[in-house]
Amino acid sequence: MSGPSSGCGFLMSVVVHGDLALNEQEKELNQRLRRLYPAVNEQETPLPRSWSPKDKFSYIGLSQNNLRVHYK
């Protein structure tokens, strides 16, 4: 008979592997940004990761979690 914690190992595995995938994506993003902007020191001046909805103009729309910009 299994208790309430029987699925805990599976859940922990999913969380850990999900974090690993996220870390790999984050590493890849950081490497791409370093190649695109080699002179930028991110410790001093961090590069933006998405568009700010506060700074957008009325003729520009944002989609995909503020990562994609399109003209209206």
Short mmCIF file of N, CA and C in Angstrom, two decimals:
data_model
loop_
_atom_site.label_atom_id
_atom_site.label_comp_id
_atom_site.label_asym_id
_atom_site.label_seq_id
_atom_site.Cartn_x
_atom_site.Cartn_y
_atom_site.Cartn_z
N MET A 1 0.85 -1.18 0.00
CA MET A 1 0.00 0.00 0.00
C MET A 1 0.89 1.24 0.00
N SER A 2 0.56 2.17 -0.85
CA SER A 2 1.40 3.36 -0.94
C SER A 2 0.76 4.50 -0.16
N GLY A 3 1.60 5.31 0.43
CA GLY A 3 1.13 6.43 1.23
C GLY A 3 1.04 7.69 0.40
N PRO A 4 0.71 8.80 1.02
CA PRO A 4 0.55 10.06 0.30
C PRO A 4 1.84 10.56 -0.32
N SER A 5 3.00 10.09 0.14
CA SER A 5 4.25 10.61 -0.40
C SER A 5 4.82 9.73 -1.50
N SER A 6 4.04 8.74 -1.99
CA SER A 6 4.59 7.81 -2.98
C SER A 6 4.94 8.50 -4.29
N GLY A 7 4.24 9.56 -4.68
CA GLY A 7 4.55 10.26 -5.92
C GLY A 7 5.55 11.38 -5.74
N CYS A 8 6.03 11.57 -4.56
CA CYS A 8 6.93 12.69 -4.26
C CYS A 8 8.23 12.60 -5.05
N GLY A 9 8.78 11.39 -5.19
CA GLY A 9 10.02 11.23 -5.94
C GLY A 9 9.86 11.65 -7.39
N PHE A 10 8.73 11.27 -7.98
CA PHE A 10 8.45 11.65 -9.37
C PHE A 10 8.33 13.17 -9.48
N LEU A 11 7.61 13.77 -8.55
CA LEU A 11 7.44 15.22 -8.57
C LEU A 11 8.78 15.93 -8.44
N MET A 12 9.61 15.47 -7.53
CA MET A 12 10.94 16.07 -7.36
C MET A 12 11.75 15.91 -8.64
N SER A 13 11.63 14.75 -9.30
CA SER A 13 12.36 14.52 -10.54
C SER A 13 11.92 15.51 -11.61
N VAL A 14 10.62 15.73 -11.72
CA VAL A 14 10.10 16.68 -12.71
C VAL A 14 10.61 18.08 -12.41
N VAL A 15 10.55 18.47 -11.15
CA VAL A 15 11.00 19.81 -10.77
C VAL A 15 12.49 19.98 -11.06
N VAL A 16 13.30 19.01 -10.68
CA VAL A 16 14.74 19.10 -10.90
C VAL A 16 15.06 19.14 -12.38
N HIS A 17 14.45 18.24 -13.18
CA HIS A 17 14.74 18.23 -14.61
C HIS A 17 14.20 19.49 -15.29
N GLY A 18 13.08 20.02 -14.82
CA GLY A 18 12.57 21.27 -15.36
C GLY A 18 13.53 22.41 -15.10
N ASP A 19 14.10 22.44 -13.89
CA ASP A 19 15.09 23.47 -13.56
C ASP A 19 16.33 23.33 -14.43
N LEU A 20 16.75 22.10 -14.70
CA LEU A 20 17.93 21.89 -15.55
C LEU A 20 17.67 22.41 -16.95
N ALA A 21 16.48 22.14 -17.49
CA ALA A 21 16.15 22.62 -18.83
C ALA A 21 16.13 24.14 -18.85
N LEU A 22 15.57 24.74 -17.81
CA LEU A 22 15.53 26.20 -17.73
C LEU A 22 16.93 26.76 -17.62
N ASN A 23 17.77 26.14 -16.82
CA ASN A 23 19.15 26.60 -16.69
C ASN A 23 19.88 26.51 -18.02
N GLU A 24 19.65 25.45 -18.79
CA GLU A 24 20.29 25.31 -20.11
C GLU A 24 19.82 26.41 -21.05
N GLN A 25 18.52 26.72 -21.03
CA GLN A 25 18.00 27.79 -21.87
C GLN A 25 18.58 29.14 -21.46
N GLU A 26 18.68 29.34 -20.16
CA GLU A 26 19.25 30.59 -19.65
C GLU A 26 20.71 30.72 -20.04
N LYS A 27 21.47 29.63 -19.96
CA LYS A 27 22.88 29.65 -20.36
C LYS A 27 23.01 29.98 -21.85
N GLU A 28 22.16 29.35 -22.67
CA GLU A 28 22.20 29.60 -24.11
C GLU A 28 21.87 31.06 -24.41
N LEU A 29 20.86 31.60 -23.73
CA LEU A 29 20.50 33.00 -23.91
C LEU A 29 21.67 33.91 -23.54
N ASN A 30 22.30 33.65 -22.40
CA ASN A 30 23.43 34.47 -21.97
C ASN A 30 24.59 34.39 -22.94
N GLN A 31 24.86 33.21 -23.50
CA GLN A 31 25.94 33.06 -24.48
C GLN A 31 25.63 33.85 -25.74
N ARG A 32 24.38 33.79 -26.20
CA ARG A 32 23.99 34.54 -27.40
C ARG A 32 24.12 36.04 -27.17
N LEU A 33 23.71 36.51 -26.00
CA LEU A 33 23.82 37.94 -25.70
C LEU A 33 25.27 38.37 -25.62
N ARG A 34 26.14 37.54 -25.06
CA ARG A 34 27.57 37.88 -24.99
C ARG A 34 28.18 37.96 -26.39
N ARG A 35 27.73 37.08 -27.30
CA ARG A 35 28.24 37.14 -28.68
C ARG A 35 27.73 38.39 -29.40
N LEU A 36 26.47 38.75 -29.16
CA LEU A 36 25.90 39.92 -29.82
C LEU A 36 26.44 41.24 -29.26
N TYR A 37 26.69 41.27 -27.96
CA TYR A 37 27.13 42.49 -27.29
C TYR A 37 28.38 42.22 -26.46
N PRO A 38 29.51 41.96 -27.12
CA PRO A 38 30.72 41.56 -26.38
C PRO A 38 31.29 42.66 -25.48
N ALA A 39 31.00 43.92 -25.77
CA ALA A 39 31.59 45.01 -24.98
C ALA A 39 30.75 45.36 -23.75
N VAL A 40 29.57 44.76 -23.61
CA VAL A 40 28.69 45.08 -22.48
C VAL A 40 29.06 44.23 -21.28
N ASN A 41 29.27 44.91 -20.16
CA ASN A 41 29.51 44.23 -18.89
C ASN A 41 28.16 44.14 -18.18
N GLU A 42 27.58 42.94 -18.15
CA GLU A 42 26.24 42.77 -17.57
C GLU A 42 26.21 43.00 -16.07
N GLN A 43 27.35 42.93 -15.41
CA GLN A 43 27.38 43.24 -13.97
C GLN A 43 27.11 44.73 -13.75
N GLU A 44 27.63 45.56 -14.66
CA GLU A 44 27.44 47.01 -14.54
C GLU A 44 26.15 47.48 -15.20
N THR A 45 25.86 46.95 -16.39
CA THR A 45 24.70 47.38 -17.17
C THR A 45 23.97 46.16 -17.71
N PRO A 46 23.00 45.63 -16.98
CA PRO A 46 22.27 44.46 -17.46
C PRO A 46 21.46 44.78 -18.72
N LEU A 47 21.46 43.87 -19.67
CA LEU A 47 20.67 44.03 -20.88
C LEU A 47 19.22 43.66 -20.59
N PRO A 48 18.27 44.37 -21.20
CA PRO A 48 16.86 44.01 -20.99
C PRO A 48 16.54 42.65 -21.59
N ARG A 49 15.63 41.93 -20.97
CA ARG A 49 15.23 40.59 -21.44
C ARG A 49 13.88 40.60 -22.14
N SER A 50 13.13 41.69 -22.01
CA SER A 50 11.85 41.80 -22.69
C SER A 50 11.50 43.29 -22.83
N TRP A 51 10.50 43.57 -23.67
CA TRP A 51 10.05 44.93 -23.86
C TRP A 51 9.19 45.34 -22.67
N SER A 52 9.28 46.58 -22.27
CA SER A 52 8.46 47.08 -21.18
C SER A 52 7.14 47.63 -21.75
N PRO A 53 6.01 47.14 -21.25
CA PRO A 53 4.73 47.67 -21.75
C PRO A 53 4.54 49.15 -21.40
N LYS A 54 5.25 49.66 -20.41
CA LYS A 54 5.15 51.07 -20.03
C LYS A 54 5.80 51.97 -21.08
N ASP A 55 6.84 51.48 -21.75
CA ASP A 55 7.61 52.29 -22.68
C ASP A 55 7.11 52.21 -24.11
N LYS A 56 6.11 51.40 -24.38
CA LYS A 56 5.70 51.21 -25.77
C LYS A 56 4.85 52.39 -26.26
N PHE A 57 4.93 52.64 -27.56
CA PHE A 57 4.16 53.69 -28.18
C PHE A 57 2.82 53.13 -28.64
N SER A 58 1.88 54.01 -28.98
CA SER A 58 0.54 53.56 -29.35
C SER A 58 0.52 52.78 -30.66
N TYR A 59 1.51 52.95 -31.53
CA TYR A 59 1.52 52.24 -32.80
C TYR A 59 2.31 50.93 -32.74
N ILE A 60 2.76 50.56 -31.57
CA ILE A 60 3.50 49.31 -31.39
C ILE A 60 2.71 48.41 -30.45
N GLY A 61 2.57 47.14 -30.83
CA GLY A 61 1.92 46.16 -29.97
C GLY A 61 2.93 45.14 -29.47
N LEU A 62 2.67 44.58 -28.32
CA LEU A 62 3.54 43.56 -27.74
C LEU A 62 2.77 42.25 -27.64
N SER A 63 3.48 41.14 -27.86
CA SER A 63 2.86 39.82 -27.71
C SER A 63 3.91 38.85 -27.20
N GLN A 64 3.48 37.62 -26.95
CA GLN A 64 4.35 36.54 -26.46
C GLN A 64 5.12 36.97 -25.22
N ASN A 65 4.35 37.39 -24.21
CA ASN A 65 4.94 37.76 -22.92
C ASN A 65 5.93 38.93 -23.05
N ASN A 66 5.58 39.90 -23.89
CA ASN A 66 6.39 41.11 -24.14
C ASN A 66 7.73 40.81 -24.79
N LEU A 67 7.83 39.69 -25.50
CA LEU A 67 9.08 39.36 -26.20
C LEU A 67 9.01 39.71 -27.68
N ARG A 68 7.82 39.81 -28.24
CA ARG A 68 7.66 40.10 -29.66
C ARG A 68 6.97 41.45 -29.84
N VAL A 69 7.49 42.23 -30.77
CA VAL A 69 6.94 43.56 -31.07
C VAL A 69 6.37 43.55 -32.47
N HIS A 70 5.22 44.19 -32.65
CA HIS A 70 4.64 44.33 -33.98
C HIS A 70 4.03 45.73 -34.11
N TYR A 71 3.96 46.22 -35.35
CA TYR A 71 3.34 47.51 -35.61
C TYR A 71 1.85 47.33 -35.77
N LYS A 72 1.07 48.27 -35.22
CA LYS A 72 -0.40 48.20 -35.31
C LYS A 72 -0.87 48.82 -36.60
#
